[in-house]
Amino acid sequence: MKPHPDPLTDKPAETQRPIESQAEGFATVRNAHESEMAEDYVELIAELIALRGEARPVDIAERFGVKPPTVSKNLTRLQRDGLVCRERYRSVFLTKPGQKLADHCRARHRLVVKFLLALGIPAEVAERDAEGIEHHVSDETLEAFGRFVSDRAE
């Protein structure tokens, strides 16, 4: 009996990835999803502080398009994790670890945007797509993006 092809790749079954490799891939994606919220929040908080001198929860809610209680819940988690400091009814500020994470996320985001722009993607689309890609791309792939962008700049 002939093996069925993989519906996603059309490759014969014997050339498909081992189950362990596939499981690792799914675990990587799950881990990225878990850290996405923290990364997005600290990146936005850093941006708001740079623009306005403070990051108010109401501004965070507006930028994310969510309700203030959602922001409050997420800020509580970030505070518990040592990434932000805040007081009730006050602005939110980043701790040193929070600022470090924000800087790291911002650098990843900029590199992904540069890469997409180098491929000819329109700026608005590149910015939007980078929001998802930046959380899921490996350091190895980011390095390749960087080499691609710098090779084109020369």
Coordinates of N, CA, C and O in Angstrom, one line a residue:
M1 N 0.8 -1.2 0.0 CA 0.0 0.0 0.0 C 0.9 1.3 0.0 O 1.8 1.4 0.8
K2 N 0.5 2.2 -0.8 CA 1.3 3.4 -1.0 C 1.0 4.4 0.1 O -0.2 4.6 0.5
P3 N 2.0 5.0 0.8 CA 1.7 6.0 1.9 C 1.0 7.2 1.4 O 1.2 7.7 0.3
H4 N 0.1 7.7 2.2 CA -0.6 8.9 1.9 C 0.3 10.1 2.0 O 1.1 10.2 2.9
P5 N 0.2 11.1 1.1 CA 1.0 12.3 1.2 C 0.5 13.2 2.4 O -0.6 13.2 2.8
D6 N 1.5 14.0 2.9 CA 1.1 14.9 3.9 C 0.3 16.0 3.3 O 0.6 16.6 2.2
P7 N -0.9 16.3 3.8 CA -1.8 17.3 3.1 C -1.3 18.7 3.1 O -1.7 19.5 2.2
L8 N -0.3 19.0 3.9 CA 0.3 20.4 3.9 C 1.4 20.5 3.0 O 1.7 21.6 2.4
T9 N 2.2 19.4 2.8 CA 3.4 19.5 2.0 C 3.3 18.7 0.7 O 4.2 18.9 -0.2
D10 N 2.4 17.8 0.6 CA 2.3 16.8 -0.5 C 3.5 15.9 -0.6 O 3.7 15.3 -1.6
K11 N 4.3 15.9 0.5 CA 5.4 14.9 0.5 C 4.9 13.6 0.9 O 4.0 13.4 1.7
P12 N 5.6 12.5 0.4 CA 5.2 11.2 0.8 C 5.4 11.1 2.3 O 6.3 11.7 2.9
A13 N 4.6 10.2 2.9 CA 4.7 10.0 4.4 C 6.1 9.7 4.9 O 6.4 10.2 6.0
E14 N 6.9 9.0 4.2 CA 8.2 8.6 4.7 C 9.2 9.8 4.8 O 10.2 9.7 5.5
T15 N 8.9 10.9 4.2 CA 9.7 12.1 4.2 C 9.2 13.1 5.2 O 9.8 14.2 5.3
Q16 N 8.1 12.8 5.9 CA 7.6 13.8 6.9 C 8.5 13.9 8.1 O 9.3 13.0 8.4
R17 N 8.4 15.0 8.8 CA 9.2 15.2 10.0 C 8.8 14.1 11.1 O 7.6 13.8 11.2
P18 N 9.8 13.8 11.9 CA 9.4 12.9 13.0 C 8.5 13.5 14.0 O 8.5 14.8 14.1
I19 N 7.7 12.7 14.7 CA 6.7 13.3 15.6 C 7.3 14.1 16.7 O 6.8 15.2 17.0
E20 N 8.5 13.8 17.2 CA 9.2 14.5 18.2 C 9.5 15.9 17.7 O 9.4 16.9 18.4
S21 N 10.0 16.0 16.4 CA 10.3 17.3 15.9 C 9.0 18.2 15.7 O 9.1 19.4 16.0
Q22 N 8.0 17.6 15.3 CA 6.7 18.3 15.2 C 6.2 18.8 16.6 O 5.8 19.9 16.7
A23 N 6.3 17.9 17.6 CA 5.9 18.3 18.9 C 6.8 19.5 19.4 O 6.2 20.4 20.1
E24 N 8.1 19.5 19.1 CA 8.9 20.6 19.5 C 8.5 21.9 18.9 O 8.4 22.9 19.5
G25 N 8.1 21.8 17.6 CA 7.6 23.0 16.9 C 6.3 23.5 17.5 O 6.2 24.8 17.7
F26 N 5.4 22.7 17.9 CA 4.2 23.1 18.5 C 4.5 23.7 19.9 O 3.9 24.7 20.3
A27 N 5.4 23.1 20.6 CA 5.7 23.6 22.0 C 6.4 25.0 21.9 O 6.1 25.9 22.7
T28 N 7.2 25.2 20.9 CA 7.8 26.5 20.6 C 6.7 27.6 20.4 O 6.8 28.7 20.9
V29 N 5.7 27.3 19.6 CA 4.6 28.2 19.3 C 3.8 28.5 20.6 O 3.5 29.6 20.8
R30 N 3.5 27.5 21.3 CA 2.8 27.7 22.6 C 3.6 28.6 23.5 O 3.0 29.5 24.1
N31 N 4.9 28.4 23.6 CA 5.7 29.3 24.5 C 5.7 30.7 24.0 O 5.7 31.6 24.8
A32 N 5.8 30.9 22.7 CA 5.8 32.2 22.1 C 4.4 32.9 22.4 O 4.4 34.1 22.8
H33 N 3.3 32.2 22.3 CA 2.0 32.7 22.6 C 1.9 33.2 24.1 O 1.4 34.2 24.4
E34 N 2.5 32.4 25.0 CA 2.5 32.8 26.4 C 3.2 34.1 26.7 O 2.8 34.9 27.6
S35 N 4.3 34.4 26.0 CA 5.1 35.6 26.2 C 4.6 36.8 25.4 O 5.1 37.9 25.7
E36 N 3.8 36.6 24.4 CA 3.3 37.7 23.5 C 2.7 38.8 24.3 O 3.1 40.0 24.0
M37 N 1.9 38.6 25.2 CA 1.2 39.7 25.9 C 2.2 40.5 26.7 O 2.2 41.7 26.5
A38 N 3.1 39.9 27.4 CA 4.1 40.6 28.2 C 5.0 41.5 27.2 O 5.2 42.7 27.5
E39 N 5.4 40.9 26.1 CA 6.2 41.6 25.2 C 5.5 42.8 24.5 O 6.1 43.9 24.4
D40 N 4.3 42.6 24.1 CA 3.5 43.6 23.5 C 3.3 44.8 24.5 O 3.4 46.0 24.2
Y41 N 2.9 44.4 25.8 CA 2.7 45.5 26.8 C 3.9 46.3 27.1 O 3.9 47.5 27.1
V42 N 5.1 45.6 27.4 CA 6.3 46.4 27.7 C 6.7 47.2 26.6 O 7.2 48.4 26.8
E43 N 6.6 46.7 25.3 CA 7.0 47.5 24.2 C 6.1 48.7 24.0 O 6.6 49.8 23.8
L44 N 4.8 48.6 24.2 CA 3.9 49.7 24.1 C 4.1 50.7 25.3 O 4.1 51.9 25.1
I45 N 4.3 50.2 26.5 CA 4.6 51.1 27.7 C 5.8 51.9 27.4 O 5.8 53.1 27.7
A46 N 6.9 51.3 26.9 CA 8.1 52.0 26.6 C 7.8 53.1 25.6 O 8.3 54.2 25.7
E47 N 7.1 52.8 24.5 CA 6.7 53.7 23.5 C 5.9 54.9 24.1 O 6.2 56.1 23.8
L48 N 4.9 54.6 24.9 CA 4.1 55.7 25.5 C 4.9 56.6 26.4 O 4.8 57.8 26.4
I49 N 5.8 56.0 27.2 CA 6.7 56.8 28.0 C 7.6 57.7 27.2 O 7.8 58.9 27.5
A50 N 8.1 57.2 26.1 CA 9.0 58.0 25.2 C 8.2 59.1 24.6 O 8.7 60.2 24.4
L51 N 7.0 58.9 24.2 CA 6.1 59.9 23.6 C 5.5 60.9 24.5 O 5.5 62.1 24.2
R52 N 5.1 60.4 25.7 CA 4.3 61.3 26.6 C 4.8 61.4 28.0 O 4.3 62.1 28.8
G53 N 5.9 60.7 28.3 CA 6.5 60.8 29.6 C 5.9 59.8 30.6 O 6.3 59.7 31.8
E54 N 4.8 59.2 30.2 CA 4.1 58.2 31.1 C 3.2 57.3 30.3 O 3.0 57.6 29.1
A55 N 2.9 56.2 30.9 CA 2.0 55.2 30.2 C 0.8 55.1 31.1 O 0.9 54.4 32.2
R56 N -0.4 55.6 30.8 CA -1.6 55.5 31.6 C -2.3 54.3 31.1 O -2.4 54.0 29.9
P57 N -2.9 53.5 32.0 CA -3.7 52.4 31.6 C -4.8 52.7 30.6 O -5.0 51.9 29.6
V58 N -5.4 53.8 30.7 CA -6.4 54.2 29.7 C -5.8 54.3 28.3 O -6.4 53.9 27.3
D59 N -4.6 54.8 28.2 CA -3.9 54.9 26.9 C -3.5 53.6 26.3 O -3.6 53.3 25.1
I60 N -3.1 52.7 27.2 CA -2.8 51.3 26.9 C -4.0 50.6 26.3 O -3.9 50.0 25.2
A61 N -5.1 50.8 27.0 CA -6.4 50.1 26.5 C -6.8 50.7 25.2 O -7.2 49.9 24.3
E62 N -6.7 52.0 25.0 CA -7.0 52.6 23.7 C -6.1 52.0 22.6 O -6.6 51.7 21.5
R63 N -4.8 52.0 22.8 CA -3.9 51.5 21.8 C -4.1 50.1 21.4 O -4.0 49.7 20.2
F64 N -4.4 49.2 22.4 CA -4.7 47.8 22.1 C -6.1 47.5 21.7 O -6.4 46.4 21.2
G65 N -7.0 48.5 21.9 CA -8.4 48.3 21.5 C -9.1 47.3 22.4 O -9.9 46.5 22.0
V66 N -8.7 47.4 23.7 CA -9.3 46.5 24.7 C -10.0 47.3 25.8 O -9.7 48.5 25.9
K67 N -10.7 46.7 26.7 CA -11.4 47.4 27.8 C -10.4 47.6 28.9 O -9.5 46.8 29.1
P68 N -10.5 48.7 29.7 CA -9.6 48.9 30.8 C -9.5 47.7 31.8 O -8.3 47.5 32.3
P69 N -10.5 47.0 32.1 CA -10.3 45.8 33.0 C -9.3 44.8 32.5 O -8.6 44.2 33.2
T70 N -9.3 44.6 31.1 CA -8.3 43.7 30.5 C -6.9 44.2 30.8 O -6.0 43.4 31.1
V71 N -6.7 45.5 30.6 CA -5.4 46.1 30.8 C -5.0 45.9 32.3 O -3.9 45.6 32.6
S72 N -5.9 46.2 33.2 CA -5.7 46.1 34.6 C -5.2 44.7 35.0 O -4.3 44.5 35.7
K73 N -5.9 43.7 34.5 CA -5.6 42.3 34.7 C -4.2 42.0 34.2 O -3.4 41.3 34.9
N74 N -3.9 42.4 33.0 CA -2.5 42.1 32.4 C -1.4 42.9 33.2 O -0.3 42.4 33.3
L75 N -1.7 44.1 33.6 CA -0.7 44.9 34.3 C -0.4 44.2 35.7 O 0.7 44.2 36.1
T76 N -1.5 43.7 36.3 CA -1.2 42.9 37.6 C -0.3 41.8 37.3 O 0.6 41.5 38.1
R77 N -0.5 41.1 36.2 CA 0.4 40.0 35.9 C 1.8 40.5 35.7 O 2.8 39.9 36.1
L78 N 2.0 41.5 34.9 CA 3.3 42.1 34.6 C 4.0 42.6 35.9 O 5.2 42.5 36.0
Q79 N 3.2 43.2 36.8 CA 3.7 43.6 38.1 C 4.2 42.4 38.9 O 5.3 42.4 39.4
R80 N 3.4 41.4 38.9 CA 3.8 40.1 39.6 C 5.1 39.6 39.1 O 5.9 39.1 39.8
D81 N 5.3 39.7 37.7 CA 6.4 39.1 37.1 C 7.6 40.1 37.1 O 8.7 39.8 36.6
G82 N 7.5 41.2 37.8 CA 8.6 42.2 38.0 C 8.9 43.0 36.8 O 10.0 43.6 36.7
L83 N 8.0 43.2 35.8 CA 8.3 43.9 34.6 C 7.8 45.4 34.7 O 8.3 46.2 33.9
V84 N 6.8 45.6 35.5 CA 6.3 47.0 35.6 C 6.1 47.3 37.1 O 6.0 46.4 37.9
C85 N 6.0 48.6 37.4 CA 5.6 49.1 38.7 C 4.5 50.1 38.5 O 4.5 50.9 37.5
R86 N 3.6 50.1 39.4 CA 2.4 51.0 39.3 C 1.7 51.1 40.7 O 1.9 50.3 41.5
E87 N 1.0 52.2 40.8 CA 0.1 52.3 41.9 C -1.3 52.6 41.4 O -1.5 53.1 40.3
R88 N -2.2 52.2 42.2 CA -3.6 52.4 41.8 C -3.9 53.8 41.3 O -3.5 54.8 42.0
Y89 N -4.6 53.9 40.2 CA -4.9 55.2 39.6 C -3.7 56.1 39.2 O -3.8 57.3 39.1
R90 N -2.6 55.4 38.9 CA -1.4 56.1 38.6 C -0.9 55.6 37.2 O -1.3 54.5 36.8
S91 N 0.2 56.2 36.7 CA 0.8 55.7 35.5 C 1.6 54.5 35.7 O 1.9 54.1 36.9
V92 N 1.9 53.8 34.7 CA 2.7 52.6 34.7 C 4.1 52.9 34.2 O 4.3 53.6 33.3
F93 N 5.1 52.3 34.9 CA 6.5 52.4 34.5 C 7.1 51.1 34.5 O 6.7 50.1 35.1
L94 N 8.2 51.0 33.6 CA 8.9 49.7 33.5 C 10.0 49.6 34.6 O 10.6 50.6 34.9
T95 N 10.2 48.4 35.1 CA 11.3 48.1 35.9 C 12.5 47.9 35.0 O 12.4 47.9 33.8
K96 N 13.7 47.7 35.6 CA 14.9 47.5 34.8 C 14.7 46.2 33.9 O 14.9 46.3 32.7
P97 N 14.2 45.1 34.5 CA 13.9 44.0 33.6 C 12.9 44.2 32.5 O 13.0 43.8 31.4
G98 N 11.9 45.0 32.9 CA 10.8 45.4 31.9 C 11.4 46.2 30.8 O 11.1 46.0 29.6
Q99 N 12.3 47.2 31.1 CA 12.9 48.0 30.1 C 13.8 47.2 29.2 O 13.8 47.4 28.0
K100 N 14.5 46.3 29.8 CA 15.4 45.4 29.0 C 14.6 44.6 28.0 O 15.0 44.4 26.9
L101 N 13.5 44.0 28.5 CA 12.6 43.2 27.6 C 12.0 44.1 26.5 O 12.0 43.7 25.3
A102 N 11.6 45.3 26.9 CA 11.0 46.3 25.9 C 12.1 46.6 24.8 O 11.8 46.6 23.6
D103 N 13.3 46.8 25.2 CA 14.4 47.2 24.3 C 14.6 46.0 23.3 O 14.8 46.2 22.1
H104 N 14.6 44.8 23.9 CA 14.9 43.6 23.1 C 13.7 43.4 22.1 O 14.0 43.1 20.9
C105 N 12.5 43.6 22.5 CA 11.3 43.4 21.7 C 11.3 44.4 20.6 O 11.0 44.1 19.4
R106 N 11.7 45.7 20.9 CA 11.7 46.7 19.9 C 12.7 46.5 18.8 O 12.5 46.7 17.7
A107 N 13.9 46.0 19.2 CA 15.0 45.6 18.3 C 14.5 44.5 17.3 O 14.7 44.6 16.1
R108 N 13.9 43.5 17.9 CA 13.3 42.4 17.1 C 12.3 42.9 16.1 O 12.3 42.6 14.9
H109 N 11.4 43.8 16.6 CA 10.3 44.3 15.8 C 10.9 45.1 14.6 O 10.6 45.0 13.4
R110 N 11.9 46.0 14.9 CA 12.5 46.8 13.9 C 13.2 46.0 12.8 O 13.1 46.3 11.6
L111 N 13.9 44.9 13.2 CA 14.6 44.1 12.3 C 13.6 43.3 11.4 O 13.8 43.3 10.2
V112 N 12.5 42.8 12.0 CA 11.5 42.1 11.1 C 10.9 43.1 10.1 O 10.7 42.8 9.0
V113 N 10.6 44.4 10.6 CA 10.0 45.4 9.7 C 11.0 45.7 8.5 O 10.6 45.7 7.4
K114 N 12.3 45.9 8.9 CA 13.3 46.1 7.8 C 13.4 45.0 6.8 O 13.5 45.2 5.6
F115 N 13.3 43.8 7.3 CA 13.4 42.6 6.5 C 12.2 42.6 5.5 O 12.3 42.4 4.3
L116 N 11.0 42.8 6.0 CA 9.8 42.8 5.2 C 9.8 43.9 4.2 O 9.4 43.7 3.0
L117 N 10.3 45.1 4.6 CA 10.4 46.2 3.7 C 11.4 45.9 2.6 O 11.2 46.2 1.4
A118 N 12.5 45.2 2.9 CA 13.5 44.8 1.9 C 12.9 43.8 0.9 O 13.4 43.8 -0.2
L119 N 11.9 43.1 1.3 CA 11.2 42.2 0.4 C 10.2 42.9 -0.5 O 9.6 42.3 -1.4
G120 N 10.0 44.2 -0.2 CA 9.0 44.9 -1.0 C 7.6 45.0 -0.4 O 6.7 45.4 -1.1
I121 N 7.5 44.6 0.8 CA 6.2 44.6 1.5 C 5.9 46.1 1.8 O 6.7 46.8 2.3
P122 N 4.7 46.6 1.5 CA 4.3 48.0 1.9 C 4.5 48.2 3.4 O 4.3 47.3 4.2
A123 N 4.9 49.4 3.8 CA 5.2 49.7 5.2 C 4.1 49.4 6.2 O 4.3 48.8 7.2
E124 N 2.8 49.8 5.8 CA 1.7 49.5 6.7 C 1.6 48.0 7.0 O 1.3 47.5 8.1
V125 N 1.7 47.2 5.9 CA 1.6 45.7 6.0 C 2.7 45.2 6.8 O 2.6 44.3 7.6
A126 N 3.9 45.7 6.5 CA 5.1 45.2 7.2 C 5.0 45.4 8.7 O 5.4 44.6 9.5
E127 N 4.5 46.6 9.1 CA 4.3 46.9 10.5 C 3.4 45.9 11.2 O 3.6 45.4 12.2
R128 N 2.2 45.7 10.5 CA 1.2 44.8 11.0 C 1.7 43.4 11.1 O 1.5 42.7 12.1
D129 N 2.3 42.9 10.1 CA 2.8 41.5 10.0 C 3.9 41.3 11.1 O 4.0 40.3 11.7
A130 N 4.8 42.3 11.2 CA 5.9 42.2 12.2 C 5.4 42.0 13.6 O 6.0 41.3 14.4
E131 N 4.2 42.5 13.9 CA 3.6 42.3 15.3 C 3.4 40.8 15.6 O 3.6 40.4 16.7
G132 N 3.1 40.0 14.6 CA 3.0 38.6 14.9 C 4.3 37.8 14.7 O 4.7 37.0 15.5
I133 N 5.0 38.1 13.6 CA 6.3 37.4 13.3 C 7.3 37.6 14.4 O 8.0 36.6 14.8
E134 N 7.4 38.8 15.0 CA 8.5 39.0 16.0 C 8.4 38.1 17.2 O 9.4 37.8 17.8
H135 N 7.2 37.6 17.5 CA 7.1 36.7 18.6 C 7.4 35.2 18.3 O 7.7 34.4 19.2
H136 N 7.4 34.9 17.1 CA 7.5 33.5 16.7 C 8.8 33.1 15.9 O 9.0 32.0 15.7
V137 N 9.5 34.1 15.6 CA 10.7 33.9 14.8 C 11.9 33.5 15.7 O 12.1 34.1 16.8
S138 N 12.7 32.5 15.4 CA 13.8 32.1 16.2 C 15.0 33.1 16.1 O 15.0 33.9 15.1
D139 N 15.9 33.1 17.0 CA 17.1 33.9 17.0 C 17.9 33.6 15.7 O 18.4 34.6 15.1
E140 N 17.9 32.4 15.4 CA 18.7 32.0 14.2 C 18.1 32.6 12.9 O 18.8 33.2 12.1
T141 N 16.8 32.6 12.8 CA 16.1 33.2 11.7 C 16.3 34.8 11.7 O 16.5 35.4 10.7
L142 N 16.2 35.3 12.9 CA 16.4 36.8 13.0 C 17.8 37.2 12.5 O 18.0 38.2 11.9
E143 N 18.8 36.4 12.9 CA 20.2 36.6 12.4 C 20.2 36.6 10.9 O 20.9 37.4 10.3
A144 N 19.5 35.6 10.3 CA 19.5 35.6 8.8 C 18.8 36.8 8.2 O 19.2 37.3 7.2
F145 N 17.7 37.3 8.9 CA 17.0 38.5 8.5 C 18.0 39.6 8.5 O 18.1 40.4 7.6
G146 N 18.8 39.7 9.6 CA 19.8 40.8 9.7 C 20.9 40.7 8.6 O 21.2 41.8 8.1
R147 N 21.3 39.5 8.3 CA 22.3 39.4 7.2 C 21.7 39.8 5.9 O 22.4 40.5 5.1
F148 N 20.5 39.4 5.6 CA 19.8 39.8 4.4 C 19.7 41.3 4.3 O 20.0 41.8 3.2
V149 N 19.3 41.9 5.3 CA 19.1 43.4 5.3 C 20.4 44.1 5.1 O 20.5 45.0 4.3
S150 N 21.4 43.7 5.9 CA 22.7 44.3 5.8 C 23.4 44.1 4.4 O 24.0 45.0 3.9
D151 N 23.2 42.9 3.8 CA 23.7 42.6 2.5 C 23.1 43.6 1.4 O 23.8 44.0 0.5
R152 N 21.8 43.8 1.6 CA 21.1 44.7 0.6 C 21.5 46.2 0.8 O 21.4 47.0 -0.1
A153 N 22.0 46.5 2.0 CA 22.3 47.9 2.3 C 23.7 48.3 1.7 O 24.0 49.4 1.5
E154 N 24.5 47.3 1.5 CA 25.9 47.5 1.0 C 25.9 47.9 -0.5 O 25.1 47.7 -1.3

